[in-house]
Amino acid sequence: MYFERERIKHPLVLSRPALLLVDLQKYFCQKEGKAYLPGVERILATAQKLLNAFVEKDLPTIVTIHKGNSPSMMRWWNNIVDGDQTGPCLDCRSSIILYKDSYDAFHMTDLEEILSKRKVKQLVLGGVMTHLCVETTARSAFVRGFDVVVVEDMCWDKNDWYHFAALKNLAHSFGVITNSGELLCALESLVPAIGYNGGRFSEEIRF
């Protein structure tokens, strides 16, 4: 399957995880948005459910908002995300909101510092688009030493080809591809441990 690494199968292991939801904003997720992705509504309920589950466990949650003002983004897309298109499509009042201007959520942002201060070891990702911002951020997290988990039914793309190709690439050598059901089961089984600033992190649990 596309979500299994080709040579070595890595089980889902939760260890000091944080949730990163990528660009689930009006620009991509509402029909009035200039870059609306048809069908993206299917993942919003899943994203909200996982976001709530992480918050209930006192685990860090970060929500990115894409602005796309960098010169490289302008060369490719020739547009800027208007202010009214940057609003998140989720209830993320308990989350850190992170604005970014490129595909990579680490590039010229405070994301790495945010994660390091909270002693995060593992980054759980979902959002849009799978083959652009999600995949680029996942690769960037990997080279920075974070364990990467991508939730396939919490990602969306322009078409299935882009979506599954990105997941297969990541599964080969960058991270574990899972689904929301498996991740929720893992979260429910976590044994809390005192972490940074009173936040609770999990002991490692294998599935």
PDB file of C-alpha atoms in Angstrom:
ATOM      1  CA  MET A   1       0.000   0.000   0.000  1.00  0.00           C
ATOM      2  CA  TYR A   2       1.074   3.601  -0.549  1.00  0.00           C
ATOM      3  CA  PHE A   3       1.176   4.301   3.182  1.00  0.00           C
ATOM      4  CA  GLU A   4       3.687   1.562   3.998  1.00  0.00           C
ATOM      5  CA  ARG A   5       7.404   2.115   3.725  1.00  0.00           C
ATOM      6  CA  GLU A   6       8.776  -0.098   0.973  1.00  0.00           C
ATOM      7  CA  ARG A   7      11.607  -1.778   2.908  1.00  0.00           C
ATOM      8  CA  ILE A   8      11.057  -1.231   6.623  1.00  0.00           C
ATOM      9  CA  LYS A   9       7.611  -0.963   8.164  1.00  0.00           C
ATOM     10  CA  HIS A  10       7.476   1.541  11.005  1.00  0.00           C
ATOM     11  CA  PRO A  11       4.547   1.203  13.422  1.00  0.00           C
ATOM     12  CA  LEU A  12       2.740   4.273  14.668  1.00  0.00           C
ATOM     13  CA  VAL A  13       4.592   5.445  17.768  1.00  0.00           C
ATOM     14  CA  LEU A  14       3.434   8.512  19.684  1.00  0.00           C
ATOM     15  CA  SER A  15       6.168  10.299  21.568  1.00  0.00           C
ATOM     16  CA  ARG A  16       5.815  13.963  22.601  1.00  0.00           C
ATOM     17  CA  PRO A  17       3.574  14.750  19.628  1.00  0.00           C
ATOM     18  CA  ALA A  18       2.278  18.074  18.388  1.00  0.00           C
ATOM     19  CA  LEU A  19      -0.459  18.574  15.805  1.00  0.00           C
ATOM     20  CA  LEU A  20       0.197  20.849  12.822  1.00  0.00           C
ATOM     21  CA  LEU A  21      -2.788  21.701  10.628  1.00  0.00           C
ATOM     22  CA  VAL A  22      -1.671  23.250   7.370  1.00  0.00           C
ATOM     23  CA  ASP A  23      -3.634  26.035   5.656  1.00  0.00           C
ATOM     24  CA  LEU A  24      -7.189  24.979   6.496  1.00  0.00           C
ATOM     25  CA  GLN A  25      -8.387  28.509   5.792  1.00  0.00           C
ATOM     26  CA  LYS A  26     -11.109  30.215   3.781  1.00  0.00           C
ATOM     27  CA  TYR A  27      -8.830  30.688   0.764  1.00  0.00           C
ATOM     28  CA  PHE A  28      -8.722  26.929   0.160  1.00  0.00           C
ATOM     29  CA  CYS A  29     -11.691  25.571   2.101  1.00  0.00           C
ATOM     30  CA  GLN A  30     -14.676  27.776   1.281  1.00  0.00           C
ATOM     31  CA  LYS A  31     -16.419  27.868  -2.088  1.00  0.00           C
ATOM     32  CA  GLU A  32     -15.936  31.631  -2.201  1.00  0.00           C
ATOM     33  CA  GLY A  33     -12.176  31.197  -1.797  1.00  0.00           C
ATOM     34  CA  LYS A  34      -9.990  32.027  -4.792  1.00  0.00           C
ATOM     35  CA  ALA A  35      -8.141  28.696  -4.507  1.00  0.00           C
ATOM     36  CA  TYR A  36     -11.074  26.574  -3.317  1.00  0.00           C
ATOM     37  CA  LEU A  37     -10.376  22.829  -3.448  1.00  0.00           C
ATOM     38  CA  PRO A  38     -13.599  20.971  -4.333  1.00  0.00           C
ATOM     39  CA  GLY A  39     -14.439  18.318  -1.767  1.00  0.00           C
ATOM     40  CA  VAL A  40     -12.109  19.669   0.906  1.00  0.00           C
ATOM     41  CA  GLU A  41     -15.053  19.862   3.302  1.00  0.00           C
ATOM     42  CA  ARG A  42     -14.684  16.106   3.789  1.00  0.00           C
ATOM     43  CA  ILE A  43     -11.553  16.546   5.888  1.00  0.00           C
ATOM     44  CA  LEU A  44     -12.628  19.535   7.999  1.00  0.00           C
ATOM     45  CA  ALA A  45     -14.688  17.503  10.477  1.00  0.00           C
ATOM     46  CA  THR A  46     -11.800  15.043  10.833  1.00  0.00           C
ATOM     47  CA  ALA A  47      -9.339  17.867  11.413  1.00  0.00           C
ATOM     48  CA  GLN A  48     -11.585  19.438  14.049  1.00  0.00           C
ATOM     49  CA  LYS A  49     -12.027  16.106  15.828  1.00  0.00           C
ATOM     50  CA  LEU A  50      -8.278  15.497  15.993  1.00  0.00           C
ATOM     51  CA  LEU A  51      -7.622  19.082  17.020  1.00  0.00           C
ATOM     52  CA  ASN A  52     -10.069  18.726  19.900  1.00  0.00           C
ATOM     53  CA  ALA A  53      -8.488  15.409  20.906  1.00  0.00           C
ATOM     54  CA  PHE A  54      -5.017  16.945  21.068  1.00  0.00           C
ATOM     55  CA  VAL A  55      -6.313  19.909  23.082  1.00  0.00           C
ATOM     56  CA  GLU A  56      -8.045  17.560  25.531  1.00  0.00           C
ATOM     57  CA  LYS A  57      -4.724  15.772  26.041  1.00  0.00           C
ATOM     58  CA  ASP A  58      -2.940  19.097  26.656  1.00  0.00           C
ATOM     59  CA  LEU A  59      -0.761  18.500  23.606  1.00  0.00           C
ATOM     60  CA  PRO A  60       0.492  21.379  21.441  1.00  0.00           C
ATOM     61  CA  THR A  61      -1.560  22.346  18.393  1.00  0.00           C
ATOM     62  CA  ILE A  62      -0.458  24.741  15.656  1.00  0.00           C
ATOM     63  CA  VAL A  63      -2.559  26.018  12.767  1.00  0.00           C
ATOM     64  CA  THR A  64      -0.837  27.607   9.771  1.00  0.00           C
ATOM     65  CA  ILE A  65      -2.299  30.356   7.626  1.00  0.00           C
ATOM     66  CA  HIS A  66      -0.862  30.802   4.143  1.00  0.00           C
ATOM     67  CA  LYS A  67      -0.386  34.389   2.965  1.00  0.00           C
ATOM     68  CA  GLY A  68       1.850  33.718  -0.044  1.00  0.00           C
ATOM     69  CA  ASN A  69       3.551  37.100  -0.178  1.00  0.00           C
ATOM     70  CA  SER A  70       7.068  35.860  -0.926  1.00  0.00           C
ATOM     71  CA  PRO A  71       8.652  36.646  -4.330  1.00  0.00           C
ATOM     72  CA  SER A  72       8.895  32.953  -5.232  1.00  0.00           C
ATOM     73  CA  MET A  73       5.206  32.372  -4.508  1.00  0.00           C
ATOM     74  CA  MET A  74       4.281  35.438  -6.534  1.00  0.00           C
ATOM     75  CA  ARG A  75       6.297  34.149  -9.512  1.00  0.00           C
ATOM     76  CA  TRP A  76       4.432  30.849  -9.494  1.00  0.00           C
ATOM     77  CA  TRP A  77       0.929  31.957  -8.538  1.00  0.00           C
ATOM     78  CA  ASN A  78       0.864  35.714  -9.152  1.00  0.00           C
ATOM     79  CA  ASN A  79      -1.590  36.348  -6.362  1.00  0.00           C
ATOM     80  CA  ILE A  80      -1.684  37.373  -2.718  1.00  0.00           C
ATOM     81  CA  VAL A  81      -4.117  35.880  -0.246  1.00  0.00           C
ATOM     82  CA  ASP A  82      -6.520  38.663   0.691  1.00  0.00           C
ATOM     83  CA  GLY A  83      -7.058  39.422   4.359  1.00  0.00           C
ATOM     84  CA  ASP A  84     -10.594  38.059   4.383  1.00  0.00           C
ATOM     85  CA  GLN A  85      -9.295  34.763   2.949  1.00  0.00           C
ATOM     86  CA  THR A  86      -6.849  34.102   5.784  1.00  0.00           C
ATOM     87  CA  GLY A  87      -9.425  33.181   8.410  1.00  0.00           C
ATOM     88  CA  PRO A  88      -9.203  29.586   9.673  1.00  0.00           C
ATOM     89  CA  CYS A  89     -12.067  27.188   8.933  1.00  0.00           C
ATOM     90  CA  LEU A  90     -11.746  25.450  12.301  1.00  0.00           C
ATOM     91  CA  ASP A  91     -12.358  26.345  15.910  1.00  0.00           C
ATOM     92  CA  CYS A  92      -8.713  26.772  16.854  1.00  0.00           C
ATOM     93  CA  ARG A  93      -8.951  29.147  19.805  1.00  0.00           C
ATOM     94  CA  SER A  94      -6.643  26.918  21.855  1.00  0.00           C
ATOM     95  CA  SER A  95      -4.047  26.675  19.085  1.00  0.00           C
ATOM     96  CA  ILE A  96      -1.034  28.700  18.052  1.00  0.00           C
ATOM     97  CA  ILE A  97      -1.707  30.511  14.765  1.00  0.00           C
ATOM     98  CA  LEU A  98       1.339  30.634  12.504  1.00  0.00           C
ATOM     99  CA  TYR A  99       1.464  32.776   9.361  1.00  0.00           C
ATOM    100  CA  LYS A 100       3.666  31.640   6.498  1.00  0.00           C
ATOM    101  CA  ASP A 101       4.588  32.851   3.016  1.00  0.00           C
ATOM    102  CA  SER A 102       5.919  29.677   1.400  1.00  0.00           C
ATOM    103  CA  TYR A 103       5.129  25.979   1.083  1.00  0.00           C
ATOM    104  CA  ASP A 104       7.395  25.238   4.057  1.00  0.00           C
ATOM    105  CA  ALA A 105       5.864  26.112   7.441  1.00  0.00           C
ATOM    106  CA  PHE A 106       9.378  26.224   8.929  1.00  0.00           C
ATOM    107  CA  HIS A 107      10.758  28.744   6.416  1.00  0.00           C
ATOM    108  CA  MET A 108      11.163  32.196   7.997  1.00  0.00           C
ATOM    109  CA  THR A 109       8.706  31.389  10.815  1.00  0.00           C
ATOM    110  CA  ASP A 110       9.013  30.574  14.518  1.00  0.00           C
ATOM    111  CA  LEU A 111       7.759  27.008  14.109  1.00  0.00           C
ATOM    112  CA  GLU A 112      10.999  25.243  15.038  1.00  0.00           C
ATOM    113  CA  GLU A 113      11.397  27.438  18.122  1.00  0.00           C
ATOM    114  CA  ILE A 114       7.773  26.830  19.125  1.00  0.00           C
ATOM    115  CA  LEU A 115       8.250  23.070  18.926  1.00  0.00           C
ATOM    116  CA  SER A 116      11.639  23.065  20.635  1.00  0.00           C
ATOM    117  CA  LYS A 117      10.397  25.126  23.584  1.00  0.00           C
ATOM    118  CA  ARG A 118       7.638  22.582  24.110  1.00  0.00           C
ATOM    119  CA  LYS A 119      10.063  19.657  23.786  1.00  0.00           C
ATOM    120  CA  VAL A 120       8.123  18.248  20.867  1.00  0.00           C
ATOM    121  CA  LYS A 121       9.663  15.168  19.300  1.00  0.00           C
ATOM    122  CA  GLN A 122       7.019  14.235  16.772  1.00  0.00           C
ATOM    123  CA  LEU A 123       4.985  16.298  14.321  1.00  0.00           C
ATOM    124  CA  VAL A 124       1.563  15.039  13.230  1.00  0.00           C
ATOM    125  CA  LEU A 125       0.446  16.765  10.030  1.00  0.00           C
ATOM    126  CA  GLY A 126      -2.642  17.260   7.935  1.00  0.00           C
ATOM    127  CA  GLY A 127      -4.086  19.953   5.709  1.00  0.00           C
ATOM    128  CA  VAL A 128      -3.805  21.258   2.159  1.00  0.00           C
ATOM    129  CA  MET A 129      -2.393  20.711  -0.353  1.00  0.00           C
ATOM    130  CA  THR A 130      -0.880  17.295   0.219  1.00  0.00           C
ATOM    131  CA  HIS A 131       1.773  17.585  -2.510  1.00  0.00           C
ATOM    132  CA  LEU A 132       2.724  21.199  -1.787  1.00  0.00           C
ATOM    133  CA  CYS A 133       2.596  22.639   1.726  1.00  0.00           C
ATOM    134  CA  VAL A 134       1.978  19.387   3.614  1.00  0.00           C
ATOM    135  CA  GLU A 135       4.709  17.413   1.850  1.00  0.00           C
ATOM    136  CA  THR A 136       7.224  20.287   1.904  1.00  0.00           C
ATOM    137  CA  THR A 137       6.657  20.892   5.611  1.00  0.00           C
ATOM    138  CA  ALA A 138       6.888  17.168   6.376  1.00  0.00           C
ATOM    139  CA  ARG A 139      10.243  16.935   4.601  1.00  0.00           C
ATOM    140  CA  SER A 140      11.458  20.057   6.376  1.00  0.00           C
ATOM    141  CA  ALA A 141      10.446  18.602   9.746  1.00  0.00           C
ATOM    142  CA  PHE A 142      12.317  15.390   8.942  1.00  0.00           C
ATOM    143  CA  VAL A 143      15.602  17.140   8.121  1.00  0.00           C
ATOM    144  CA  ARG A 144      15.276  19.082  11.390  1.00  0.00           C
ATOM    145  CA  GLY A 145      15.158  15.852  13.365  1.00  0.00           C
ATOM    146  CA  PHE A 146      11.441  15.550  14.086  1.00  0.00           C
ATOM    147  CA  ASP A 147       9.583  12.268  13.680  1.00  0.00           C
ATOM    148  CA  VAL A 148       6.902  12.796  11.046  1.00  0.00           C
ATOM    149  CA  VAL A 149       3.364  11.396  10.979  1.00  0.00           C
ATOM    150  CA  VAL A 150       0.964  12.347   8.182  1.00  0.00           C
ATOM    151  CA  VAL A 151      -2.764  11.668   8.588  1.00  0.00           C
ATOM    152  CA  GLU A 152      -3.926  10.761   5.084  1.00  0.00           C
ATOM    153  CA  ASP A 153      -7.655  11.352   5.614  1.00  0.00           C
ATOM    154  CA  MET A 154      -6.885  14.775   7.073  1.00  0.00           C
ATOM    155  CA  CYS A 155      -5.142  15.887   3.857  1.00  0.00           C
ATOM    156  CA  TRP A 156      -6.666  17.125   0.609  1.00  0.00           C
ATOM    157  CA  ASP A 157      -5.376  18.040  -2.830  1.00  0.00           C
ATOM    158  CA  LYS A 158      -6.420  19.171  -6.296  1.00  0.00           C
ATOM    159  CA  ASN A 159      -6.699  15.551  -7.422  1.00  0.00           C
ATOM    160  CA  ASP A 160      -6.036  12.012  -6.254  1.00  0.00           C
ATOM    161  CA  TRP A 161      -2.869  11.659  -8.321  1.00  0.00           C
ATOM    162  CA  TYR A 162      -1.097  14.496  -6.506  1.00  0.00           C
ATOM    163  CA  HIS A 163      -2.436  13.313  -3.149  1.00  0.00           C
ATOM    164  CA  PHE A 164      -1.378   9.676  -3.363  1.00  0.00           C
ATOM    165  CA  ALA A 165       1.942  10.433  -5.063  1.00  0.00           C
ATOM    166  CA  ALA A 166       2.875  12.755  -2.191  1.00  0.00           C
ATOM    167  CA  LEU A 167       1.897  10.192   0.435  1.00  0.00           C
ATOM    168  CA  LYS A 168       3.858   7.456  -1.306  1.00  0.00           C
ATOM    169  CA  ASN A 169       6.930   9.707  -1.472  1.00  0.00           C
ATOM    170  CA  LEU A 170       6.701  10.491   2.238  1.00  0.00           C
ATOM    171  CA  ALA A 171       6.080   6.865   3.210  1.00  0.00           C
ATOM    172  CA  HIS A 172       9.220   5.764   1.399  1.00  0.00           C
ATOM    173  CA  SER A 173      11.717   7.548   3.643  1.00  0.00           C
ATOM    174  CA  PHE A 174      10.280  10.491   5.559  1.00  0.00           C
ATOM    175  CA  GLY A 175       7.491   9.475   7.902  1.00  0.00           C
ATOM    176  CA  VAL A 176       4.629   7.257   8.981  1.00  0.00           C
ATOM    177  CA  ILE A 177       1.355   7.567   7.066  1.00  0.00           C
ATOM    178  CA  THR A 178      -1.666   6.835   9.227  1.00  0.00           C
ATOM    179  CA  ASN A 179      -5.381   7.572   9.346  1.00  0.00           C
ATOM    180  CA  SER A 180      -7.512   9.462  11.830  1.00  0.00           C
ATOM    181  CA  GLY A 181      -9.039   6.349  13.394  1.00  0.00           C
ATOM    182  CA  GLU A 182      -5.680   4.817  14.200  1.00  0.00           C
ATOM    183  CA  LEU A 183      -4.367   8.111  15.541  1.00  0.00           C
ATOM    184  CA  LEU A 184      -7.399   8.658  17.773  1.00  0.00           C
ATOM    185  CA  CYS A 185      -6.968   5.173  19.239  1.00  0.00           C
ATOM    186  CA  ALA A 186      -3.343   5.977  19.973  1.00  0.00           C
ATOM    187  CA  LEU A 187      -4.286   9.271  21.624  1.00  0.00           C
ATOM    188  CA  GLU A 188      -6.932   7.619  23.800  1.00  0.00           C
ATOM    189  CA  SER A 189      -4.321   5.186  25.096  1.00  0.00           C
ATOM    190  CA  LEU A 190      -1.727   7.783  26.040  1.00  0.00           C
ATOM    191  CA  VAL A 191      -0.298   7.746  29.538  1.00  0.00           C
ATOM    192  CA  PRO A 192       0.247  11.412  30.477  1.00  0.00           C
ATOM    193  CA  ALA A 193       3.686  12.500  31.593  1.00  0.00           C
ATOM    194  CA  ILE A 194       4.643  15.924  32.875  1.00  0.00           C
ATOM    195  CA  GLY A 195       6.315  17.919  30.117  1.00  0.00           C
ATOM    196  CA  TYR A 196       7.488  21.449  29.437  1.00  0.00           C
ATOM    197  CA  ASN A 197       5.515  24.222  31.175  1.00  0.00           C
ATOM    198  CA  GLY A 198       3.112  21.692  32.639  1.00  0.00           C
ATOM    199  CA  GLY A 199       2.106  20.345  29.219  1.00  0.00           C
ATOM    200  CA  ARG A 200       1.510  16.620  29.114  1.00  0.00           C
ATOM    201  CA  PHE A 201       3.400  14.414  26.727  1.00  0.00           C
ATOM    202  CA  SER A 202       2.966  10.737  26.051  1.00  0.00           C
ATOM    203  CA  GLU A 203       5.074   7.781  26.835  1.00  0.00           C
ATOM    204  CA  GLU A 204       5.863   5.827  23.682  1.00  0.00           C
ATOM    205  CA  ILE A 205       3.022   3.539  22.667  1.00  0.00           C
ATOM    206  CA  ARG A 206       3.282   1.188  19.684  1.00  0.00           C
ATOM    207  CA  PHE A 207       0.464  -0.051  17.481  1.00  0.00           C
TER     208      PHE A 207
END
